[in-house]
Amino acid sequence: IGPLRETPADEARITKWWTDYPDANIGIITGKISGITVVDIDSYKDGSVDPAIFPETFTVRTGQGGLQLYYEHEPGFTISANAYPNLPRVDIRSDGGYVVAPPSVTDFVRDGKRVGGAYTVLKDVPFAPFPVGLFPQKKPRSAWNFRRKRQWW
């Protein structure tokens, strides 16, 4: 994703991607460049936060059954994974991050089990302002783990 975090892909690049990879999933760069900050809730896991505490906004069901809540970009937030003890199973995707988007379909093996599924829109409403008051302080990227090597375009 590297350079796409600062400069959006142009129409020619996107057309080439779809020509070369017609079955690819869709990713959206989060943060200032796209104008969105996404709250990712692993609601399919035990002990996750109740999604009802978040303001209504554009909402996606992930392939594994979690939720992605799309909000207007909030400056100062980057990427955090489980960095808010008061919000269990919640990650933020903003500056420097990305999300997989509908109609993508994931299919992979984790811990010996096949997981994944279709990303679908649950609430097609305008993006609400980011709920800053629910997050005690802005967290740095330090919670992220980049041990796995990935190949990006």
Short mmCIF file of C-alpha atoms in Angstrom, two decimals:
data_model
loop_
_atom_site.label_atom_id
_atom_site.label_comp_id
_atom_site.label_asym_id
_atom_site.label_seq_id
_atom_site.Cartn_x
_atom_site.Cartn_y
_atom_site.Cartn_z
CA ILE A 1 0.00 0.00 0.00
CA GLY A 2 3.02 2.21 0.71
CA PRO A 3 2.78 5.18 -1.67
CA LEU A 4 -1.02 4.92 -1.90
CA ARG A 5 -1.20 6.21 1.66
CA GLU A 6 -0.15 9.63 0.38
CA THR A 7 -1.38 9.69 -3.22
CA PRO A 8 -4.62 8.05 -4.35
CA ALA A 9 -4.57 5.61 -7.25
CA ASP A 10 -5.64 7.21 -10.52
CA GLU A 11 -8.17 5.77 -12.95
CA ALA A 12 -5.49 4.23 -15.20
CA ARG A 13 -3.91 2.34 -12.28
CA ILE A 14 -7.27 1.09 -11.03
CA THR A 15 -8.26 -0.05 -14.53
CA LYS A 16 -4.97 -1.96 -14.83
CA TRP A 17 -5.52 -3.62 -11.45
CA TRP A 18 -9.00 -4.81 -12.46
CA THR A 19 -7.64 -6.02 -15.80
CA ASP A 20 -4.76 -7.91 -14.17
CA TYR A 21 -6.72 -9.10 -11.10
CA PRO A 22 -10.43 -9.29 -11.98
CA ASP A 23 -11.26 -11.35 -8.87
CA ALA A 24 -9.41 -9.11 -6.41
CA ASN A 25 -10.98 -7.74 -3.27
CA ILE A 26 -11.41 -4.01 -2.65
CA GLY A 27 -9.37 -2.07 -0.13
CA ILE A 28 -9.94 1.50 0.99
CA ILE A 29 -7.08 3.57 2.39
CA THR A 30 -8.30 5.16 5.62
CA GLY A 31 -7.40 8.51 7.12
CA LYS A 32 -6.97 11.97 5.74
CA ILE A 33 -6.49 10.79 2.14
CA SER A 34 -9.96 9.22 1.98
CA GLY A 35 -11.68 11.32 4.63
CA ILE A 36 -12.66 8.31 6.77
CA THR A 37 -11.78 6.80 10.11
CA VAL A 38 -13.13 3.29 10.66
CA VAL A 39 -13.91 1.63 13.97
CA ASP A 40 -13.45 -2.12 13.53
CA ILE A 41 -15.27 -4.28 16.09
CA ASP A 42 -14.60 -8.01 16.33
CA SER A 43 -18.17 -8.52 17.50
CA TYR A 44 -18.01 -12.24 16.69
CA LYS A 45 -15.51 -12.75 19.55
CA ASP A 46 -16.47 -13.27 23.19
CA GLY A 47 -16.18 -10.19 25.37
CA SER A 48 -16.43 -7.64 22.58
CA VAL A 49 -17.83 -4.19 23.20
CA ASP A 50 -21.54 -3.62 22.56
CA PRO A 51 -21.69 -1.88 19.16
CA ALA A 52 -24.76 0.04 20.31
CA ILE A 53 -22.53 2.46 22.26
CA PHE A 54 -21.30 3.94 18.95
CA PRO A 55 -23.26 6.59 17.03
CA GLU A 56 -25.15 5.31 14.01
CA THR A 57 -23.11 5.58 10.82
CA PHE A 58 -22.38 3.71 7.58
CA THR A 59 -21.82 0.12 8.72
CA VAL A 60 -20.31 -2.97 7.08
CA ARG A 61 -20.45 -6.61 8.21
CA THR A 62 -16.98 -8.13 7.71
CA GLY A 63 -16.27 -11.52 6.21
CA GLN A 64 -15.79 -13.02 9.66
CA GLY A 65 -18.92 -11.41 11.10
CA GLY A 66 -17.42 -8.32 12.71
CA LEU A 67 -18.47 -4.73 12.12
CA GLN A 68 -16.79 -1.78 10.48
CA LEU A 69 -18.24 1.60 11.43
CA TYR A 70 -17.26 4.30 8.93
CA TYR A 71 -16.93 7.82 10.38
CA GLU A 72 -15.71 11.15 9.07
CA HIS A 73 -11.92 11.39 9.35
CA GLU A 74 -10.66 12.49 12.76
CA PRO A 75 -7.15 14.02 12.63
CA GLY A 76 -4.60 12.54 15.01
CA PHE A 77 -5.82 8.95 14.99
CA THR A 78 -3.72 6.35 13.18
CA ILE A 79 -3.96 2.59 13.53
CA SER A 80 -4.63 0.89 16.84
CA ALA A 81 -5.36 -2.72 17.64
CA ASN A 82 -6.97 -3.48 21.01
CA ALA A 83 -5.36 -0.33 22.44
CA TYR A 84 -8.43 0.81 24.40
CA PRO A 85 -9.11 -1.38 27.49
CA ASN A 86 -12.55 0.22 27.89
CA LEU A 87 -13.43 -0.90 24.33
CA PRO A 88 -12.57 -4.61 24.07
CA ARG A 89 -12.10 -6.06 20.57
CA VAL A 90 -12.07 -2.58 18.98
CA ASP A 91 -9.46 -1.41 16.48
CA ILE A 92 -9.20 1.93 14.72
CA ARG A 93 -8.21 2.29 11.08
CA SER A 94 -7.27 5.83 10.12
CA ASP A 95 -4.08 7.55 8.95
CA GLY A 96 -1.73 4.86 7.62
CA GLY A 97 -4.32 2.09 7.53
CA TYR A 98 -6.87 0.46 5.27
CA VAL A 99 -10.00 -1.67 5.38
CA VAL A 100 -11.34 -4.40 3.12
CA ALA A 101 -14.63 -3.21 1.63
CA PRO A 102 -17.82 -4.67 0.14
CA PRO A 103 -18.40 -6.62 -2.02
CA SER A 104 -15.10 -8.31 -1.16
CA VAL A 105 -15.06 -11.95 -0.07
CA THR A 106 -12.29 -13.34 2.11
CA ASP A 107 -11.41 -17.00 2.43
CA PHE A 108 -8.39 -18.15 4.44
CA VAL A 109 -7.24 -20.62 7.08
CA ARG A 110 -6.58 -19.48 10.66
CA ASP A 111 -5.66 -21.89 13.43
CA GLY A 112 -6.46 -24.80 11.13
CA LYS A 113 -10.00 -23.58 10.39
CA ARG A 114 -11.32 -22.06 7.18
CA VAL A 115 -12.72 -18.60 7.93
CA GLY A 116 -13.89 -15.53 6.06
CA GLY A 117 -16.91 -14.60 4.01
CA ALA A 118 -18.61 -11.74 2.22
CA TYR A 119 -18.33 -8.09 3.27
CA THR A 120 -21.81 -6.54 3.13
CA VAL A 121 -23.32 -3.14 3.82
CA LEU A 122 -25.64 -3.25 6.86
CA LYS A 123 -26.47 0.46 7.17
CA ASP A 124 -26.28 2.67 4.12
CA VAL A 125 -26.42 6.05 5.86
CA PRO A 126 -24.09 9.09 5.75
CA PHE A 127 -20.83 8.93 7.70
CA ALA A 128 -21.30 10.42 11.17
CA PRO A 129 -18.64 12.50 12.95
CA PHE A 130 -16.04 10.31 14.68
CA PRO A 131 -17.04 9.65 18.34
CA VAL A 132 -13.94 11.18 19.93
CA GLY A 133 -15.53 11.11 23.39
CA LEU A 134 -15.53 7.28 23.44
CA PHE A 135 -11.75 7.13 23.12
CA PRO A 136 -9.85 8.28 26.23
CA GLN A 137 -6.78 9.46 24.30
CA LYS A 138 -5.26 9.12 20.88
CA LYS A 139 -3.09 6.03 20.65
CA PRO A 140 0.06 5.61 18.56
CA ARG A 141 0.62 2.87 16.00
CA SER A 142 2.69 0.91 18.55
CA ALA A 143 -0.11 -1.60 19.07
CA TRP A 144 0.30 -2.86 15.48
CA ASN A 145 2.36 -5.94 14.69
CA PHE A 146 3.97 -6.02 11.25
CA ARG A 147 5.74 -9.38 11.55
CA ARG A 148 4.05 -10.87 8.51
CA LYS A 149 5.53 -9.90 5.17
CA ARG A 150 2.90 -8.91 2.65
CA GLN A 151 3.03 -8.06 -1.01
CA TRP A 152 1.27 -4.86 -2.06
CA TRP A 153 0.82 -3.26 -5.46
#
